[in-house]
XYZ file of C-alpha atoms in Angstrom:
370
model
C 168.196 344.439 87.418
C 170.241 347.397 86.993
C 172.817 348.484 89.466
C 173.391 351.262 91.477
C 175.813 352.365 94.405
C 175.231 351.478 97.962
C 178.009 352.577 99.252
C 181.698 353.385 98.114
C 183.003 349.324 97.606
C 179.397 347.855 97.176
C 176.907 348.199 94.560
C 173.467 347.038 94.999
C 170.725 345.784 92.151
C 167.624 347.902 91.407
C 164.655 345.407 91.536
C 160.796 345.689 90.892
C 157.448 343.836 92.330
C 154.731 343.299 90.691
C 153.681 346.633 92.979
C 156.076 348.824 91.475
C 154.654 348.174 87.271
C 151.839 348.023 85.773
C 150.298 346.951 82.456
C 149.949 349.424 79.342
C 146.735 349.093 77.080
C 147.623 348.911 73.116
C 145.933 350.116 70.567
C 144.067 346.689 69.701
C 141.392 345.135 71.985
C 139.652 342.012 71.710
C 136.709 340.360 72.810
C 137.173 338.264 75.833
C 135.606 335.026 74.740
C 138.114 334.880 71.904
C 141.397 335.098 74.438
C 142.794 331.827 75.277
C 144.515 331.074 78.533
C 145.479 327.352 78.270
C 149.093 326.468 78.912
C 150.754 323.178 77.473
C 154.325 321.626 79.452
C 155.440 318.193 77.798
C 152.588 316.465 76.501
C 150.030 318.249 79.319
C 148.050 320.779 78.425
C 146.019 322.713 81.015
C 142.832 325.729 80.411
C 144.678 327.645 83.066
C 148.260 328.635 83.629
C 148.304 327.738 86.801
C 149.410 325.085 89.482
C 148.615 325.053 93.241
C 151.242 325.021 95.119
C 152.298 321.989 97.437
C 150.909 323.191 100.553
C 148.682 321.117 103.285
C 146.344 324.676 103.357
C 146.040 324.104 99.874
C 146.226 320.902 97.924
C 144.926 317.622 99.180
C 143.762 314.681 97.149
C 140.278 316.494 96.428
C 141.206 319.585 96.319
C 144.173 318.635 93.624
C 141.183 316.796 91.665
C 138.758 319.667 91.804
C 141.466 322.012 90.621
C 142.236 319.608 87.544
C 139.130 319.819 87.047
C 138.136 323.103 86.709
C 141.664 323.487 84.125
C 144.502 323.695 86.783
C 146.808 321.489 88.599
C 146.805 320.980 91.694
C 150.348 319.789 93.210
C 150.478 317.880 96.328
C 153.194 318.096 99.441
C 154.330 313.849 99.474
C 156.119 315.462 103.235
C 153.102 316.716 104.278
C 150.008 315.593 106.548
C 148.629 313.555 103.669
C 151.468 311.179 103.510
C 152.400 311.248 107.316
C 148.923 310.133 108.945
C 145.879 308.130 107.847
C 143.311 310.155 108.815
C 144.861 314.004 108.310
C 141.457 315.674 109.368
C 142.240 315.081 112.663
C 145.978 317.019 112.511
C 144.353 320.182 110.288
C 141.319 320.909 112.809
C 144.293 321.090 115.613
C 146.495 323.115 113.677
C 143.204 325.426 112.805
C 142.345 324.963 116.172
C 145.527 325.990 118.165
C 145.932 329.413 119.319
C 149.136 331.496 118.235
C 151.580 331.241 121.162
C 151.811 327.252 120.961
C 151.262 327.374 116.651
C 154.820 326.711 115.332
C 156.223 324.252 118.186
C 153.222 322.359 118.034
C 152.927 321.998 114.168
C 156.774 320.795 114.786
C 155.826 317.866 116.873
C 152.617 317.239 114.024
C 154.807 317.130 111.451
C 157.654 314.963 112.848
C 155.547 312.072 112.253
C 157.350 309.947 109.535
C 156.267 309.782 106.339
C 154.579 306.449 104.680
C 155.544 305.512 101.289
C 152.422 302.952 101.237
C 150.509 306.540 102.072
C 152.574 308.436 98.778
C 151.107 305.439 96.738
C 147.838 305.592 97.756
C 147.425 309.451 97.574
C 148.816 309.359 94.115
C 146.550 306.733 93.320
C 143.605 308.785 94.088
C 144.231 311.583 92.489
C 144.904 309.261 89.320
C 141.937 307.555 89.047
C 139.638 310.771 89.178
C 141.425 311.081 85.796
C 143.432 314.199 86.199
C 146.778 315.312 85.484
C 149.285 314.005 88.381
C 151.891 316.506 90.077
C 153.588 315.649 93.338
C 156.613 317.603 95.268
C 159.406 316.542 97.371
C 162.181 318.569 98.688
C 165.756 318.691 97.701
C 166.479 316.635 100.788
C 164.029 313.721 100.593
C 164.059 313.551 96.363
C 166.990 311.068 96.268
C 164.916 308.934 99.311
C 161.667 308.909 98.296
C 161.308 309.731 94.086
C 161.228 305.997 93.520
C 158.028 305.501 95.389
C 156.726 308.626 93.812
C 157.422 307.336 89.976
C 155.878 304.169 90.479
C 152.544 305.403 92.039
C 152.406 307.008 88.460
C 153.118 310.709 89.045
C 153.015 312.370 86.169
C 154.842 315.478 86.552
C 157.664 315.724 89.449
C 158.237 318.832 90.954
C 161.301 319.718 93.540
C 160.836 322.290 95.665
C 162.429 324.255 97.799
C 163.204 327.977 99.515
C 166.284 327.947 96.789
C 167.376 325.163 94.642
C 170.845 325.124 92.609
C 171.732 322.319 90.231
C 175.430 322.798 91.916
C 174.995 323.112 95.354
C 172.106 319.513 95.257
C 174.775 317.878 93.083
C 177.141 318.821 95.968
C 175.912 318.273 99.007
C 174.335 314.514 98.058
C 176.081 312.268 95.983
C 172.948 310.467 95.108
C 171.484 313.594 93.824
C 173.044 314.744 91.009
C 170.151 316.631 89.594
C 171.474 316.214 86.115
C 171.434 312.501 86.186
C 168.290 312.467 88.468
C 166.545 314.141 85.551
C 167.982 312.825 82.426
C 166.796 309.360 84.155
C 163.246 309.962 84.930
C 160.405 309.848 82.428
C 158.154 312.276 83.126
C 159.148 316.723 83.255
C 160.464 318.088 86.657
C 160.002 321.735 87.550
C 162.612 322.451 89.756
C 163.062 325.899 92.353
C 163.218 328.192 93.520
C 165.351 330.746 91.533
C 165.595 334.300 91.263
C 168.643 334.706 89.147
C 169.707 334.215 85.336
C 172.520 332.613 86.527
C 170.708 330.127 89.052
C 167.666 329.753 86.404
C 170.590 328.531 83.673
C 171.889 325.933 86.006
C 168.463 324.447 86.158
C 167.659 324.341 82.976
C 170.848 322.777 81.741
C 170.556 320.431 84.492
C 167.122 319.590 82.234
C 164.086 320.821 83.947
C 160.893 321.545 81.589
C 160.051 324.302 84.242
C 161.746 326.492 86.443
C 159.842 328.146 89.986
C 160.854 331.941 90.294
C 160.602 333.581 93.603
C 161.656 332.452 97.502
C 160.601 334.466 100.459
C 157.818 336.556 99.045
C 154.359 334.075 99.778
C 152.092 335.322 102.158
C 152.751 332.524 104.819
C 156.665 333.187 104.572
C 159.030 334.941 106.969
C 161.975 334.111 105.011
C 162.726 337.865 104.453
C 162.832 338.373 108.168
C 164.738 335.359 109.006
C 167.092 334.788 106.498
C 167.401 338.551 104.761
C 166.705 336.601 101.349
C 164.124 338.228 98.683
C 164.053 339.107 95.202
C 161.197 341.138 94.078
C 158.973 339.171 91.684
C 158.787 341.303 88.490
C 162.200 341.675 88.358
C 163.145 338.008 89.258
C 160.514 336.756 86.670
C 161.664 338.725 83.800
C 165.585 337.858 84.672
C 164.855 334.427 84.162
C 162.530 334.969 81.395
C 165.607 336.505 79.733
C 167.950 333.213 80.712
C 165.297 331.296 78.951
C 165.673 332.851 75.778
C 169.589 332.803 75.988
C 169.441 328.901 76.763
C 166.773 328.534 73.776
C 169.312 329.472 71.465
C 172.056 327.342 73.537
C 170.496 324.513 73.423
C 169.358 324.580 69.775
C 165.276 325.214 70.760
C 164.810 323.795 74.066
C 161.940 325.522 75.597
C 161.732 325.537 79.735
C 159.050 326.930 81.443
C 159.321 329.948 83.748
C 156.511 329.707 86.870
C 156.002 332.296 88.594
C 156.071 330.874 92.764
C 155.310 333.771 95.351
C 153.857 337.334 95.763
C 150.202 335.870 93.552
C 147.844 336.956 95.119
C 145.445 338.620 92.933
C 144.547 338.580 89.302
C 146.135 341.614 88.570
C 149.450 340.111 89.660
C 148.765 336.875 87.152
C 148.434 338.957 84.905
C 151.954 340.920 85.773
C 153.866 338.186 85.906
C 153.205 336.620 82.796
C 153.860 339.896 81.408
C 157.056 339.688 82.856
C 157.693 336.467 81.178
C 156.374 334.155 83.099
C 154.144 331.090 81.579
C 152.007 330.090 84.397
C 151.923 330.627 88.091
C 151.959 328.825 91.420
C 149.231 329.888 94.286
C 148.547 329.203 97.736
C 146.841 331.468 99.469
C 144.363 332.882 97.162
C 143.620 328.887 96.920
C 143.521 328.422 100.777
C 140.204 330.930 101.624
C 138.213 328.333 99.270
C 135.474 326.466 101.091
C 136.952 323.603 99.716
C 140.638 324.230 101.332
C 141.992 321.779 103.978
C 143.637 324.297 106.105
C 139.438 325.504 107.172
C 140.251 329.441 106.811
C 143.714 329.009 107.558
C 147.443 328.932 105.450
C 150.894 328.247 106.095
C 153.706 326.317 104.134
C 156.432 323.506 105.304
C 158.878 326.291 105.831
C 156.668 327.199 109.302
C 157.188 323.719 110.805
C 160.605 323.409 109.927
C 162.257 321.649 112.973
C 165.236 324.310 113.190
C 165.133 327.118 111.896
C 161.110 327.708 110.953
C 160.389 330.654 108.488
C 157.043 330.940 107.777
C 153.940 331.381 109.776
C 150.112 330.048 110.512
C 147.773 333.213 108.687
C 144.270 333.437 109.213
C 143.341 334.002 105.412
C 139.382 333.217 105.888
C 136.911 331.754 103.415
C 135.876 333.648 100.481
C 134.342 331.169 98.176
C 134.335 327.793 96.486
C 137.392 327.714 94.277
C 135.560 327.641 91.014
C 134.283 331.212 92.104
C 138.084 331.862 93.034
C 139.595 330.287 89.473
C 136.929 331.188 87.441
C 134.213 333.578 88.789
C 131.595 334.985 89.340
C 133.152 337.040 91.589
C 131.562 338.936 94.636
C 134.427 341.321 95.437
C 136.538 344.367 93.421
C 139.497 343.483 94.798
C 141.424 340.784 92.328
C 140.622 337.526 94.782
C 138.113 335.887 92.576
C 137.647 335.027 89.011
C 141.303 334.916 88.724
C 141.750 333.648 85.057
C 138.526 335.254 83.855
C 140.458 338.621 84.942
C 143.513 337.467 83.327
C 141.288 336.775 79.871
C 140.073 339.952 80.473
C 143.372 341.722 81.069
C 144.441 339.899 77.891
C 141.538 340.810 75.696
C 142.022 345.039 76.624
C 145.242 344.595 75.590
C 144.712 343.336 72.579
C 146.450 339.414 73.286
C 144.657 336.528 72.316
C 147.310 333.588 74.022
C 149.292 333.348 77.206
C 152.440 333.719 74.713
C 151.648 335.926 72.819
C 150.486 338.161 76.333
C 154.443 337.856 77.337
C 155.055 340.492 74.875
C 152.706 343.245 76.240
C 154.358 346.873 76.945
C 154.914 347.465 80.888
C 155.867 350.768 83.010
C 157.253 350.984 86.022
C 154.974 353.311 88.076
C 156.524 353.639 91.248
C 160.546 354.398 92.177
């Protein structure tokens, strides 16, 4: 991100979104059935680069199997509905159900239910006896409390989430998270953010996370830009931390951690951006929450809207467009970059000339708009 003056005294960054570049076509071109778009972390490998992100509107048991399924993985919220109530059918129709005024305060008192670790266990168990990969998130704040019951249900890849994590401040505020130690002493990868910064991306990794999440503030259900003042556009966040990557790969002698890209995806066209920028997969929600499949039934929001202080994020109508292997994988029945995700990222790949995710990091970009 390069600098400029604000004012005299302060000096501001220069940063992109995946709005402001776009992808140049090389001289090559390949055919689109020879393109591959599978992406490997730790022993998992995946046909799409790609992981749904913990969100009720999203990812429940089903949907997380149907998504591993079709190539993806699907992570699930162990804070959310699914954990918190028996039957979570009944707490989704009313949050579909409610009208706007009473939304947030009511999703409050929905979520303040406690969660069940005999419910983490059994949701986990679900989802691993359909035979797909396992990924399950917890916040910075209930990691240290609940990761125990979370490795023994037989996760197998831990993910901690939150609006921004630091290895420094987690290690700080909770002596029994040192995020080091938490993750030298677990035995499966942990993909740990957000992060928008080299700096914040290099604490992570040394800290020993096989991925990283880029981006805070810029999904579709979030407010956090309006309540807090914090975003970092995505193309520039993604390719600053692509860049810390490749200074801690030669740090650390060949370590290689993955760089997600976690907000601001919502059409192929920005897939395909952001691993241009870098990135080696990315994490949806709402182009995942308008399949007929979805839990949220037409609508989206994220744990940031329930928050019991200081909510920032919202309830969005997002609709239904189609089952989600029209959504990951076509055919499509609209021009507009919501369905067939990956088969537009193959093709995106194949006109410019790329036959791996990797490889597709390399492709020439422009920035188009100032």
């Amino acid at each position: 991100m390069s600098d400029i003056e604000l004012a005299p005294g302060k000096r501001a960054r220069q940063a992109y979104s995946f709005d402001d570049i776009a992808i140049v076509p090389s001289r090559r071109t390949r055919d689109p059935h020879e393109v591959s778009t599978s992406w490997q972390i730790d022993a998992y490998k995946f046909d799409l680069p790609m992981l749904a992100a913990p969100m009720d509107s999203v990812v429940s048991p089903d949907t997380a199997i149907a998504i591993g399924k079709l190539g993806g993985l699907g992570v699930l919220n162990l804070e959310g509905l699914w954990t918190r109530y028996e039957d979570p059918r009944i707490p989704l129709g009313e949050i579909a159900s409610m009208p706007d005024k009473h939304a947030t305060r009511r999703m409050q008192e929905i979520y303040a239910a406690p969660i069940r670790p005999e419910l983490i266990k059994e949701r986990i168990k679900t989802i691993r006896d359909s035979g797909v990969t396992v990924a399950a998130s917890l916040s910075p704040a209930r990691t240290a409390e609940l990761h125990k019951a979370v490795i023994d249900a037989g996760v197998d890849i831990f993910v901690i989430r939150g609006t921004t994590v630091s290895a420094e401040h987690v290690a700080a505020e909770s002596e029994a998270l040192n995020l080091k130690k938490f993750i030298y002493e677990l035995d499966v990868p942990v993909i740990v953010g957000g992060v928008a910064t080299a700096t914040g991306a290099l604490h992570l990794m040394r800290a020993g996370a096989a991925g990283v999440l880029v981006g805070f503030g810029g999904g579709a259900a979030h407010t956090t830009r309006k309540v807090l003042g914090i975003e970092v556009p995505m193309a520039s966040a993604v390719a600053e931390v692509a860049s810390a990557r490749r200074e801690y790969l030669d740090e650390s002698g060949g370590r290689y951690v993955h760089v997600i890209a976690d907000g601001s995806v919502g059409r192929s066209g920005d897939i395909a951006k952001a691993i241009a920028c870098g990135a080696d997969a990315v994490m949806m929600g709402s182009p995942l929450a308008k399949a007929v499949e979805a839990p949220g039934l037409g609508w989206h929001w994220g744990s940031e809207a329930h928050h019991p202080e200081l909510p920032r994020g919202e309830r969005v109508a997002v609709g239904t467009s189609g089952t989600l292997e029209e959504i990951l994988l076509g055919p499509s029945h609209a021009a507009d970059g919501s369905m067939n995700l990956f088969g537009a990222l193959r093709r995106a790949m194949a006109t410019t000339g790329y036959s791996d995710v990797k490889a597709f990091q390399r492709v020439e970009v422009l920035i188009h708009h100032v």
